[in-house]
Each structure stands twice: as structure tokens, then as C-alpha cells.
PDB file of C-alpha atoms in Angstrom:
ATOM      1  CA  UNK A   1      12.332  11.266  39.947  1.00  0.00           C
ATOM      2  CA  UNK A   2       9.231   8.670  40.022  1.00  0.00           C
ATOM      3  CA  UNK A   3       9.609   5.330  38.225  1.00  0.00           C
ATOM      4  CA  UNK A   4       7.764   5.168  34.799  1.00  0.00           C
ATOM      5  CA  UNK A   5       5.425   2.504  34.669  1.00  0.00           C
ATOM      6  CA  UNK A   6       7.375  -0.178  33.075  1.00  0.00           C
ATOM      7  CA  UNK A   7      10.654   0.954  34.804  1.00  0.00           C
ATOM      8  CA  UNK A   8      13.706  -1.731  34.572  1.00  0.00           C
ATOM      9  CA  UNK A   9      11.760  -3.990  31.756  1.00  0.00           C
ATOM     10  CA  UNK A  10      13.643  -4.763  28.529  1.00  0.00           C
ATOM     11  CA  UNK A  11      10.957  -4.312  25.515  1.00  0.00           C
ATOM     12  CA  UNK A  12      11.114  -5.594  21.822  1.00  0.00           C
ATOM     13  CA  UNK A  13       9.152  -3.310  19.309  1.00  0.00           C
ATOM     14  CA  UNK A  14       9.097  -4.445  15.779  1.00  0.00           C
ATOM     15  CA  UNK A  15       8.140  -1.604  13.021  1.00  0.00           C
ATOM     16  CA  UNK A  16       9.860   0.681  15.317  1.00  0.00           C
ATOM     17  CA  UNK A  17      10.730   2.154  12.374  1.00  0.00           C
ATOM     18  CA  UNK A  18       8.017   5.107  12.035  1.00  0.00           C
ATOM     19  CA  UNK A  19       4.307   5.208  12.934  1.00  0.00           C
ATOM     20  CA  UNK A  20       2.868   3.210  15.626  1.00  0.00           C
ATOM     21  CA  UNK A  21       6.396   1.527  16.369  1.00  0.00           C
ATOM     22  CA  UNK A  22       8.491   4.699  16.786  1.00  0.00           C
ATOM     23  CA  UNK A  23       5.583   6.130  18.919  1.00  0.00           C
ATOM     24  CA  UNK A  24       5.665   2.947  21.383  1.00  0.00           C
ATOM     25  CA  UNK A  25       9.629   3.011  21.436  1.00  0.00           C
ATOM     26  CA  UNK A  26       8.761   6.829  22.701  1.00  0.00           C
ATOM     27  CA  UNK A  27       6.480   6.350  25.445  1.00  0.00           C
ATOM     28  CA  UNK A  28       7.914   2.780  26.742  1.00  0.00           C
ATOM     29  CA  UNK A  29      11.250   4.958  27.310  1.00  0.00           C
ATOM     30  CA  UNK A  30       9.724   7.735  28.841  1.00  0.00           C
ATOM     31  CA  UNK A  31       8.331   4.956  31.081  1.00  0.00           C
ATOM     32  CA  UNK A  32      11.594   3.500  32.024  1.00  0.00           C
ATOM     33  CA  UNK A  33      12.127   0.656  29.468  1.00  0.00           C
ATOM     34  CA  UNK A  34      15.023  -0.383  27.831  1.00  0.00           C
ATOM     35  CA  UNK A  35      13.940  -0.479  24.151  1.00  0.00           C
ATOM     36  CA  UNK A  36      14.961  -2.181  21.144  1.00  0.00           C
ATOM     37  CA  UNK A  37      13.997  -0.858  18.161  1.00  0.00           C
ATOM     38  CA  UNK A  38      13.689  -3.698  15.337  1.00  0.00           C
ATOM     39  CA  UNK A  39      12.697  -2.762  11.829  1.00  0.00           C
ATOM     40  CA  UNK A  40      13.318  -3.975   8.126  1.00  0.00           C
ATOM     41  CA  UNK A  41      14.847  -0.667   7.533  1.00  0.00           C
ATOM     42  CA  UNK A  42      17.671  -0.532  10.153  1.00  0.00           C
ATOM     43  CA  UNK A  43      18.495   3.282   9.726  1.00  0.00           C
ATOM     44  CA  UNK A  44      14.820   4.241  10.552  1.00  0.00           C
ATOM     45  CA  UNK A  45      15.068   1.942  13.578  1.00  0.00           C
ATOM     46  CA  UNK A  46      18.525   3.480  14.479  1.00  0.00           C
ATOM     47  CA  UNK A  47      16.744   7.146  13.666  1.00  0.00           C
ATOM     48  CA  UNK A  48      13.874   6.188  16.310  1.00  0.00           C
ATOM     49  CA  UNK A  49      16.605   5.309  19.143  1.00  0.00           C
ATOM     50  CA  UNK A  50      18.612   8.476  17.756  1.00  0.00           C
ATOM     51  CA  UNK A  51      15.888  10.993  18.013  1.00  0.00           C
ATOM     52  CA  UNK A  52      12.575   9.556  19.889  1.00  0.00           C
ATOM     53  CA  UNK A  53      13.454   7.854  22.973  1.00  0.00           C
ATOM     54  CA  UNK A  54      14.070   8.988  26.478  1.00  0.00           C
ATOM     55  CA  UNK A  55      17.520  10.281  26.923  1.00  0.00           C
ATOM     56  CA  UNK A  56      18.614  10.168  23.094  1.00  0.00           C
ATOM     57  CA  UNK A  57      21.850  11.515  22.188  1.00  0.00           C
ATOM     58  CA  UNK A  58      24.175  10.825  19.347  1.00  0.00           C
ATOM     59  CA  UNK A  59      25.071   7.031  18.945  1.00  0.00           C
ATOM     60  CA  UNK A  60      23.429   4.124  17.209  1.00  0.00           C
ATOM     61  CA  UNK A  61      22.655   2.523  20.863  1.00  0.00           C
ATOM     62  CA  UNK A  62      21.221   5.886  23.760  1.00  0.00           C
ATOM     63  CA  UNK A  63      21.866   4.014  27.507  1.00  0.00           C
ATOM     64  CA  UNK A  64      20.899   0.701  27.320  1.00  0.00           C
ATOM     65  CA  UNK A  65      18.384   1.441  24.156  1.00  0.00           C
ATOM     66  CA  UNK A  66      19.804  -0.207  20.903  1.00  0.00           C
ATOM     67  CA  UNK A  67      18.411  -0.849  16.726  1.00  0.00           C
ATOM     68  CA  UNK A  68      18.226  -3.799  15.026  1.00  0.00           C
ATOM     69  CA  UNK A  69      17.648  -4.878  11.527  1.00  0.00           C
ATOM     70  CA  UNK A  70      14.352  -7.558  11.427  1.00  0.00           C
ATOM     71  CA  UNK A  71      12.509  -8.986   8.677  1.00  0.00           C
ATOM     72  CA  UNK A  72       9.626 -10.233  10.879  1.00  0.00           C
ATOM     73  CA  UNK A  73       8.675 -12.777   7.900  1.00  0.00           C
ATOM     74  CA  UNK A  74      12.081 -14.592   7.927  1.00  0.00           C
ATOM     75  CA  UNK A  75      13.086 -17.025  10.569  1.00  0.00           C
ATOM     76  CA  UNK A  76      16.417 -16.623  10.217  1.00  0.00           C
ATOM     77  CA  UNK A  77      16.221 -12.787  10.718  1.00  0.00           C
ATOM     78  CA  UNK A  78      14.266 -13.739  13.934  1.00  0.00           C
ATOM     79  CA  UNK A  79      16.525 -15.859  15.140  1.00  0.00           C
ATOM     80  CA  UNK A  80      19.394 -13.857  14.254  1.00  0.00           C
ATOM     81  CA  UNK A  81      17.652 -10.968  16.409  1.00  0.00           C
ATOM     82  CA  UNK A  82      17.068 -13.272  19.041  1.00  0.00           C
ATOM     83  CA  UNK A  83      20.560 -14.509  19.532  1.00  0.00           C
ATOM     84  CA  UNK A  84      21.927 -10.791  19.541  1.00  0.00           C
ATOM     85  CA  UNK A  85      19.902  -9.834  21.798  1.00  0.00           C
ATOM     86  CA  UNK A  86      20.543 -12.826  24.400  1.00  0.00           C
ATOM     87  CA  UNK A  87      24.572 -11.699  23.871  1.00  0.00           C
ATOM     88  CA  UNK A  88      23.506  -8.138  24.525  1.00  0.00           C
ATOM     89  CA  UNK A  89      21.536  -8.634  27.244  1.00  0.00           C
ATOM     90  CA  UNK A  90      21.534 -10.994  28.635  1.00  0.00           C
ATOM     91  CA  UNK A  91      18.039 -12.156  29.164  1.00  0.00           C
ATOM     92  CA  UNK A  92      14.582 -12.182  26.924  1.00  0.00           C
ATOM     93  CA  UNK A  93      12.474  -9.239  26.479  1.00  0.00           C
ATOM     94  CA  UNK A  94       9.775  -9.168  28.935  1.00  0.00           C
ATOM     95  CA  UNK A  95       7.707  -6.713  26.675  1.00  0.00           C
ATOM     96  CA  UNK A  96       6.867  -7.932  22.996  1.00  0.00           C
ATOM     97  CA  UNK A  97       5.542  -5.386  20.782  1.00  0.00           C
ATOM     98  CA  UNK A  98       4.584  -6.691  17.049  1.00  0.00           C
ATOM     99  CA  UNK A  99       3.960  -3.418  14.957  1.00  0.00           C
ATOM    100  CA  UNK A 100       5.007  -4.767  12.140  1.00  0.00           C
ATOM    101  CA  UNK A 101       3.060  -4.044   9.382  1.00  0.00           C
ATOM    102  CA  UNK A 102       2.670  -3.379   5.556  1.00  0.00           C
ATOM    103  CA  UNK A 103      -0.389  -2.942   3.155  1.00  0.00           C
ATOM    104  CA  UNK A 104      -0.959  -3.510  -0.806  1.00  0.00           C
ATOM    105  CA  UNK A 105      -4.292  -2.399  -1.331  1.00  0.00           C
ATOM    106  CA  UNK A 106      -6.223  -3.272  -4.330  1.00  0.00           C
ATOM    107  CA  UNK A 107      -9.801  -4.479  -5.074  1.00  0.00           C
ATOM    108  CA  UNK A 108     -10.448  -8.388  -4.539  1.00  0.00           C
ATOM    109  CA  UNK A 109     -10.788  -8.599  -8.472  1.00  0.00           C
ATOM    110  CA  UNK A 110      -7.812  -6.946  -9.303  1.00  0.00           C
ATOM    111  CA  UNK A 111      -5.335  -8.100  -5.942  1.00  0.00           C
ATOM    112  CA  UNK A 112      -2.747 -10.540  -7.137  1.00  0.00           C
ATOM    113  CA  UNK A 113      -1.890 -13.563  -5.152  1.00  0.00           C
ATOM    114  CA  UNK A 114       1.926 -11.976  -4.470  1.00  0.00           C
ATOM    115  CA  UNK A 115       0.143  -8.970  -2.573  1.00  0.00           C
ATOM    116  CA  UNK A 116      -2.384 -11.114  -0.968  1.00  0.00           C
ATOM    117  CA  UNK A 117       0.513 -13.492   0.080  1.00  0.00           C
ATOM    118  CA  UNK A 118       3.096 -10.336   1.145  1.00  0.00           C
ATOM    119  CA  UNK A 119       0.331  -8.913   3.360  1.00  0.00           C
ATOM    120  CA  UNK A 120      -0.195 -11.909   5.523  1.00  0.00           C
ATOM    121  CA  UNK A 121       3.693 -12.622   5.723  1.00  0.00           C
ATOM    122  CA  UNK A 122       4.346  -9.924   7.554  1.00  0.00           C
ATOM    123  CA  UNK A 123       1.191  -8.729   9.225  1.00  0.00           C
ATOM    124  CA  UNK A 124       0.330 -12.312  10.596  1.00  0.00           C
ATOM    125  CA  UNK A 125       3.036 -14.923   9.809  1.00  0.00           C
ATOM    126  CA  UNK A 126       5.782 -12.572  11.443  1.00  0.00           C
ATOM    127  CA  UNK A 127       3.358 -11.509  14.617  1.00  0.00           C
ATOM    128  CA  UNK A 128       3.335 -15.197  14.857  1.00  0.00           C
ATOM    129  CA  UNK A 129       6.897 -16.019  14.154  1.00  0.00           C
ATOM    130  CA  UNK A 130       8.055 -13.189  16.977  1.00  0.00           C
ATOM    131  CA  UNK A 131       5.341 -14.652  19.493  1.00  0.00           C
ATOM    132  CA  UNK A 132       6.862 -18.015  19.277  1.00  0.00           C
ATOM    133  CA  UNK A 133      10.276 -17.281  19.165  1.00  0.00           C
ATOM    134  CA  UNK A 134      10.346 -14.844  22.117  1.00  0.00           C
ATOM    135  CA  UNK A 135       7.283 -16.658  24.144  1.00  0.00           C
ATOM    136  CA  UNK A 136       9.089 -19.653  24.408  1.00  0.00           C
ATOM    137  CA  UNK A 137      12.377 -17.664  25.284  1.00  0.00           C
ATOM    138  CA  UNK A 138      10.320 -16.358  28.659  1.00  0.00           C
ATOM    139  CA  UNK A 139       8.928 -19.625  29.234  1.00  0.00           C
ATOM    140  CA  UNK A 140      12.258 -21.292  29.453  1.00  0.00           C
ATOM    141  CA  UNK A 141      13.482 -18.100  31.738  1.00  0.00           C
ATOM    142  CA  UNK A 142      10.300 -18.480  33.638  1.00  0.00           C
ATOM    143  CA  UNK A 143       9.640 -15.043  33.267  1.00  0.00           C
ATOM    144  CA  UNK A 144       6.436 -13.333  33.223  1.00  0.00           C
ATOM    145  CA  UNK A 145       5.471 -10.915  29.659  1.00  0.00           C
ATOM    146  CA  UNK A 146       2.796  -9.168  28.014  1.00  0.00           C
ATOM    147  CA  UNK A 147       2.661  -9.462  23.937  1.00  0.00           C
ATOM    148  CA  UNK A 148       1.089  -6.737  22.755  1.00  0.00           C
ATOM    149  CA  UNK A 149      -0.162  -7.226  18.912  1.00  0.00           C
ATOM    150  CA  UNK A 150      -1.601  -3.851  16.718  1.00  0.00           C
ATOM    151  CA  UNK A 151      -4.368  -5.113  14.619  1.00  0.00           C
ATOM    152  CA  UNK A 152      -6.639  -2.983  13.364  1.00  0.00           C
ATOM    153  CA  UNK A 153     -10.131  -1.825  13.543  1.00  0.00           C
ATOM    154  CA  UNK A 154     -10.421  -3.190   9.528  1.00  0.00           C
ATOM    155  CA  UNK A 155      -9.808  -6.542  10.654  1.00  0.00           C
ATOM    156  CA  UNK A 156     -13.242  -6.353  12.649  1.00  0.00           C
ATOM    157  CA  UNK A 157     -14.879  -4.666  10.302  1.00  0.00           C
ATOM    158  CA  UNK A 158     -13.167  -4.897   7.075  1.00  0.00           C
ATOM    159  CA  UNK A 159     -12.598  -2.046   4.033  1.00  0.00           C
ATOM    160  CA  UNK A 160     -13.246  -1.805   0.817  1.00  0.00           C
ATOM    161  CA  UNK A 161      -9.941  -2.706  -1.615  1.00  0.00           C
ATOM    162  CA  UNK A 162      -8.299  -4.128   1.677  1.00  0.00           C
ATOM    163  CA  UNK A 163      -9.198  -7.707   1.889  1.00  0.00           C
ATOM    164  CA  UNK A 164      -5.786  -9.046   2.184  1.00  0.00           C
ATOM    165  CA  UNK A 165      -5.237  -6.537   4.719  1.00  0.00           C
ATOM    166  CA  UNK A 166      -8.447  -6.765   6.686  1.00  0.00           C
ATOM    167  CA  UNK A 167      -7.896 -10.594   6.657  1.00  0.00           C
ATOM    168  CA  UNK A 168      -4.517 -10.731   8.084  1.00  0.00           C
ATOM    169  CA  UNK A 169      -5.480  -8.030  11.011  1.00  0.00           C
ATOM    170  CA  UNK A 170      -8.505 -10.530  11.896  1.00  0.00           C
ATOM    171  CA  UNK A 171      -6.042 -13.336  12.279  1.00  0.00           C
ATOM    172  CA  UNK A 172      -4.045 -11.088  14.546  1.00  0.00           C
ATOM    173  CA  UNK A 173      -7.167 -10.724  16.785  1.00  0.00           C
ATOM    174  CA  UNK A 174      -7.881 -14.607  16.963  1.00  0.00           C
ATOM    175  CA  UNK A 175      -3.909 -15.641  17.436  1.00  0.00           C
ATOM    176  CA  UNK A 176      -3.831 -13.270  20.128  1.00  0.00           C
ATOM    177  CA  UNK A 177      -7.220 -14.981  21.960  1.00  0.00           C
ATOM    178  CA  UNK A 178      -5.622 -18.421  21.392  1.00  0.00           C
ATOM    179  CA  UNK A 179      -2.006 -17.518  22.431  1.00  0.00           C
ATOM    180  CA  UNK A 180      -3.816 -15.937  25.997  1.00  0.00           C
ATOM    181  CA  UNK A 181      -5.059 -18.752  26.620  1.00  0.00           C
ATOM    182  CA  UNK A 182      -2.277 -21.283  25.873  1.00  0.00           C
ATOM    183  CA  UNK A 183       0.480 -18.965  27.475  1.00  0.00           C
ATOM    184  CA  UNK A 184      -1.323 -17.399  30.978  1.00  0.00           C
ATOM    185  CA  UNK A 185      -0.404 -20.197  32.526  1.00  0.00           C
ATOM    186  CA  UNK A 186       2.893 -18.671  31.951  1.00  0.00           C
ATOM    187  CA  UNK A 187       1.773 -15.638  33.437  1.00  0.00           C
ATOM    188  CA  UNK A 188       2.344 -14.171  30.159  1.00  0.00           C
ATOM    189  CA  UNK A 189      -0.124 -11.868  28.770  1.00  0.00           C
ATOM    190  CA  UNK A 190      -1.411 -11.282  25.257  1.00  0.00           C
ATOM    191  CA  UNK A 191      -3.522  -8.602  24.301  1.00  0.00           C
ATOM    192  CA  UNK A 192      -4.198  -6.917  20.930  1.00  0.00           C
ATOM    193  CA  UNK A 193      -4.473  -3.395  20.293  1.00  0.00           C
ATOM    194  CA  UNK A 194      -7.272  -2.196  17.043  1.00  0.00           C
ATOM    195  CA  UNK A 195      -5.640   0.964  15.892  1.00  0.00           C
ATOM    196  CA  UNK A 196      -8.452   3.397  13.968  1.00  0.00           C
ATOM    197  CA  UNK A 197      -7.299   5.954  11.228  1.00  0.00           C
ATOM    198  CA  UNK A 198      -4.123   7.051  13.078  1.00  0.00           C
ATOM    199  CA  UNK A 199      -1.758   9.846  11.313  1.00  0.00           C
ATOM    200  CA  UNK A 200       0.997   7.858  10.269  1.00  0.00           C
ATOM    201  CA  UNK A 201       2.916   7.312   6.931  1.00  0.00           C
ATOM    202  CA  UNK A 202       0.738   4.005   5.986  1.00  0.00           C
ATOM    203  CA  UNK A 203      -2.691   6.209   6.382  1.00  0.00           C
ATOM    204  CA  UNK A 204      -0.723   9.187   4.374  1.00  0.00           C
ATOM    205  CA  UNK A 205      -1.218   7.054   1.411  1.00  0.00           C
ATOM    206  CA  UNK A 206      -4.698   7.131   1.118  1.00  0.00           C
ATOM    207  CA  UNK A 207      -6.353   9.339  -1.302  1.00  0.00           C
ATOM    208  CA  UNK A 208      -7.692  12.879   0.594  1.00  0.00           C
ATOM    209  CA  UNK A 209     -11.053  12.397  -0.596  1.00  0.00           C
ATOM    210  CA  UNK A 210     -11.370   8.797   0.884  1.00  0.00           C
ATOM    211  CA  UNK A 211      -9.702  10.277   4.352  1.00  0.00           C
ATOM    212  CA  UNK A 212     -12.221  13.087   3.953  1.00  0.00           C
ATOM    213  CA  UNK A 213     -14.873  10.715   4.084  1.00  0.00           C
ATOM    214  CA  UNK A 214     -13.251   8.291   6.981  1.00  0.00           C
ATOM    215  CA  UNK A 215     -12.985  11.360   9.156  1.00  0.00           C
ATOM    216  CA  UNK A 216     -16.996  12.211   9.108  1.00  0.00           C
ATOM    217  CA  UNK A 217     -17.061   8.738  10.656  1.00  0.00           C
ATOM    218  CA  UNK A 218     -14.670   9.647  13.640  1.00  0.00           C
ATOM    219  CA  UNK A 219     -16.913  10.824  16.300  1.00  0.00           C
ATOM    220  CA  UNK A 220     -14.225  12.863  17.764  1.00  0.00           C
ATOM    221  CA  UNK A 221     -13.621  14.216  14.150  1.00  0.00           C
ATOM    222  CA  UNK A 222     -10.106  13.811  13.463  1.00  0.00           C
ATOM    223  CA  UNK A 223      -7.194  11.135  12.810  1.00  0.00           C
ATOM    224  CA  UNK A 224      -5.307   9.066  16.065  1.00  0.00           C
ATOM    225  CA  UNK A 225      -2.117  10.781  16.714  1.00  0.00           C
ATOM    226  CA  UNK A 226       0.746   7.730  16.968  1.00  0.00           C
ATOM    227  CA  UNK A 227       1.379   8.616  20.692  1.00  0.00           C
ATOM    228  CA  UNK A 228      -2.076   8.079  21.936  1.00  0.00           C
ATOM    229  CA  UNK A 229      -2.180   4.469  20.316  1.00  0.00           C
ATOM    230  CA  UNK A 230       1.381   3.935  22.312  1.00  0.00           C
ATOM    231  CA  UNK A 231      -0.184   5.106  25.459  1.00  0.00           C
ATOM    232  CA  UNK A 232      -2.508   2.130  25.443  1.00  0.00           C
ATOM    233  CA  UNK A 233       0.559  -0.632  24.125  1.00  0.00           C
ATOM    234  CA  UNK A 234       2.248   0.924  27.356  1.00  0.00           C
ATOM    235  CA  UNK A 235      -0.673   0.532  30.126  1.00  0.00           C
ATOM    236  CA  UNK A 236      -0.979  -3.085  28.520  1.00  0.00           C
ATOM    237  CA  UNK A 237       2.618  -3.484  28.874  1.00  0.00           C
ATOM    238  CA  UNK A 238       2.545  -2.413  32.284  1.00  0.00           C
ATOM    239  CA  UNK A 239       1.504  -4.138  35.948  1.00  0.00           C
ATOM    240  CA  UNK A 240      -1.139  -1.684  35.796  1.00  0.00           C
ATOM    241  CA  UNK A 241      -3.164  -4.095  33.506  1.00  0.00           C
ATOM    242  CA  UNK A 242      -2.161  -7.380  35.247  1.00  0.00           C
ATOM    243  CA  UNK A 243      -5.880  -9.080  34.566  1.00  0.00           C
ATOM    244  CA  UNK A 244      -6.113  -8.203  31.216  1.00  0.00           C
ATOM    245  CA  UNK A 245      -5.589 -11.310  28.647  1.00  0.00           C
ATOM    246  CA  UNK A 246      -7.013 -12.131  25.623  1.00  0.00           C
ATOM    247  CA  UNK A 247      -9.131  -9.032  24.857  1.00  0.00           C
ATOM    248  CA  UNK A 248      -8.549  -6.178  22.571  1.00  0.00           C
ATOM    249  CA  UNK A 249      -8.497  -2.803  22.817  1.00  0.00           C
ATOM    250  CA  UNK A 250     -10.368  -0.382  20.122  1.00  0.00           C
ATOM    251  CA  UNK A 251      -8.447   3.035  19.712  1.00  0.00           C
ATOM    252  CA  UNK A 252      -9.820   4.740  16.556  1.00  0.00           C
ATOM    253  CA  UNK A 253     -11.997   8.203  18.055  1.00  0.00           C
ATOM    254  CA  UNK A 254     -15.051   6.047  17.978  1.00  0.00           C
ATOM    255  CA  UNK A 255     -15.042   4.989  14.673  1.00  0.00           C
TER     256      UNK A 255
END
């Protein structure tokens, strides 16, 4: 059998509960990774390790693959994680996946500070929280990593009744420039990934006549399918993008 491309590495994915998250905790398994699924709602993270990762079978933890309950905006959820995980296994995660994410979309008149506020604890307070926490954990290992954060291609370009949204995704994409540049010394990596209109429960929200619309914008005519997003978080994950720091990467069908 030939090693998968990230073979014998111990990865973290956050919002491995469905979407983006559960598609990464897919392909880094299929790729040899030991994954840990981390999500706010622990029996979609345990459902993910159940049903959508290499060798899955019947218990809450498949192999060496195991599902945690994280609230990437508290500390103490982080840190709770973090310890667990150092009892467990013994050593950081090498891989670092924040997928994290929520939305509460409204127009800037209408959005109330509590929506603004929720948006950007999650979407850019926790990427930063889990950067820190487990950036400093490799550092003290003297370990090499690659962070990989999912932004989005709104937080380049922005969308109408998403400013909270759009805002917090653009502070993904300058942390992640700054944190390259403080952490390759390190030798660890940090990249961010700017997802398009992929087909997962968040975009299944929006109304059909807005996606209708979005779609004749999509050169290739259609919406991202989950995987094809992981594909990329697993290349940047992998040695096989060892001088790539700093940038990001647009998937979105040329949008």
C-alpha cells in the first residue's frame, strides 16, 4: 500500500463537524493522518470520525482518530482540548486546521453589535486563539507544522449583508501573513485557504435566487464540492508544499 501524503502526522481540524471540516478530516485520513475531529457540537464531530474517515467503524475514537468537543472562542475550551490531547497523545499536532466558522448575515443598517461581535469570535478570535495555543505547543517540541486557516473569497472581496462576515475572513488573511512570518523561523508554515461558494450547510442557507445569481459568476458554473476545498488544506498540509508560507490559496471555480 503507498503512504498517503501526510502519512504518520497527527492533525487538529476544528469545525470538523460538517462542511469544509468533515471534508478535510476525510481526505487527511485517506492520506495517512491521525485526525482529531474538534467541533462545538461533539456528536457531529464524533459522526465525522464515525462515518467519514479512513478506516471508520463503530466507536467514538476509529484507530488512532478521536472527537472532541471545542468552542474555538473560549480559552478554557482550548486549553481543555489541548491538555487532552497531550494525555492522548502524547505530542502536539503537527497539522492545524481552523475551519471554524459561523455567519449572521444581515445588512450593515440592520446588523446588531451581538452578531457583529459573535462573527469575529469565532471566525477570527478562535483562528487566533488555536494558532497560539498549538503554535507555541510545536515551538516548545521543536517541531515543524503547517496552519492551515479557511477564509474566504468574501473577505477579499466582500458581500452584500455580510460585513461582519467579510471583515472577520479579511483578518484571517492578514493574521495568517503576519503569523508566516513570525513563526517560519520555526519552520512552521501558515497558509490560508479562500473557499468560493462551496456546497455545504452554511451556503444551503442562502436564498435560491441569490445562489442562482452567484452561480452565473462561477466560470466553471457550479458550487465547490467540500472535498475539492480539502484537497488543497491537504497538499498545504503536506511536504509537498514545503516553500509555501504566507500566501493564500483561491478555490471558488473562478469566481
Amino acid at each position: 500500500m503507498v503512504a498517503g501524503i501526510v502519512s504518520g502526522r497527527l492533525a487538529l481540524v476544528t469545525g470538523a463537524g460538517s462542511g469544509i471540516g468533515r471534508a478535510a478530516c476525510q481526505v487527511l485520513s485517506r492520506e495517512g493522518a491521525t485526525v482529531i475531529a474538534a467541533d462545538k457540537d461533539y456528536e457531529s464531530a464524533v459522526e465525522t470520525i464515525k462515518k467519514h474517515t479512513a478506516l471508520a467503524s463503530g466507536s467514538n475514537a476509529v484507530g488512532d482518530h478521536c472527537a472532541f468537543e471545542l468552542d474555538v472562542s473560549n480559552t478554557k475550551s482550548i486549553l481543555d482540548l489541548f491538555t487532552k490531547l497531550q494525555r492522548q497523545y502524547k505530542a502536539p499536532p503537527t497539522i492545524i486546521i481552523n475551519s471554524a466558522g459561523i455567519t449572521r448575515d444581515n445588512w450593515l443598517l440592520k446588523l446588531s453589535e451581538d452578531d457583529f461581535n459573535s462573527v469575529h469570535d469565532v471566525n477570527l478570535k478562535g483562528t487566533f486563539l488555536i494558532m497560539q495555543t498549538f503554535a507555541k505547543a510545536l515551538t516548545e517540541a521543536s517541531l515543524p507544522g503547517s496552519i492551515v486557516n479557511i477564509s474566504s473569497i468574501v473577505g477579499k472581496y466582500g458581500n452584500m449583508g455580510q460585513t461582519n462576515y467579510s471583515a472577520s475572513k479579511a483578518g484571517v488573511i492578514g493574521m495568517t501573513k503576519s503569523a508566516a512570518k513570525e513563526l517560519g523561523k520555526f519552520n512552521i508554515r501558515v497558509n490560508a485557504i479562500l473557499p468560493g461558494f462551496i456546497d455545504t450547510p452554511m451556503v444551503k442557507t442562502v436564498p435560491e435566487k441569490v445562489k442562482e445569481g452567484m452561480l452565473k459568476l462561477i466560470p466553471l458554473g457550479r458550487l465547490g464540492d467540500p472535498t475539492e476545498v480539502a484537497e488543497m488544506i491537504t497538499f498545504l498540509s503536506s511536504d509537498k508544499s514545503s516553500y509555501i508560507t504566507g500566501t493564500t490559496v483561491e478555490v471558488t471555480g473562478g469566481f
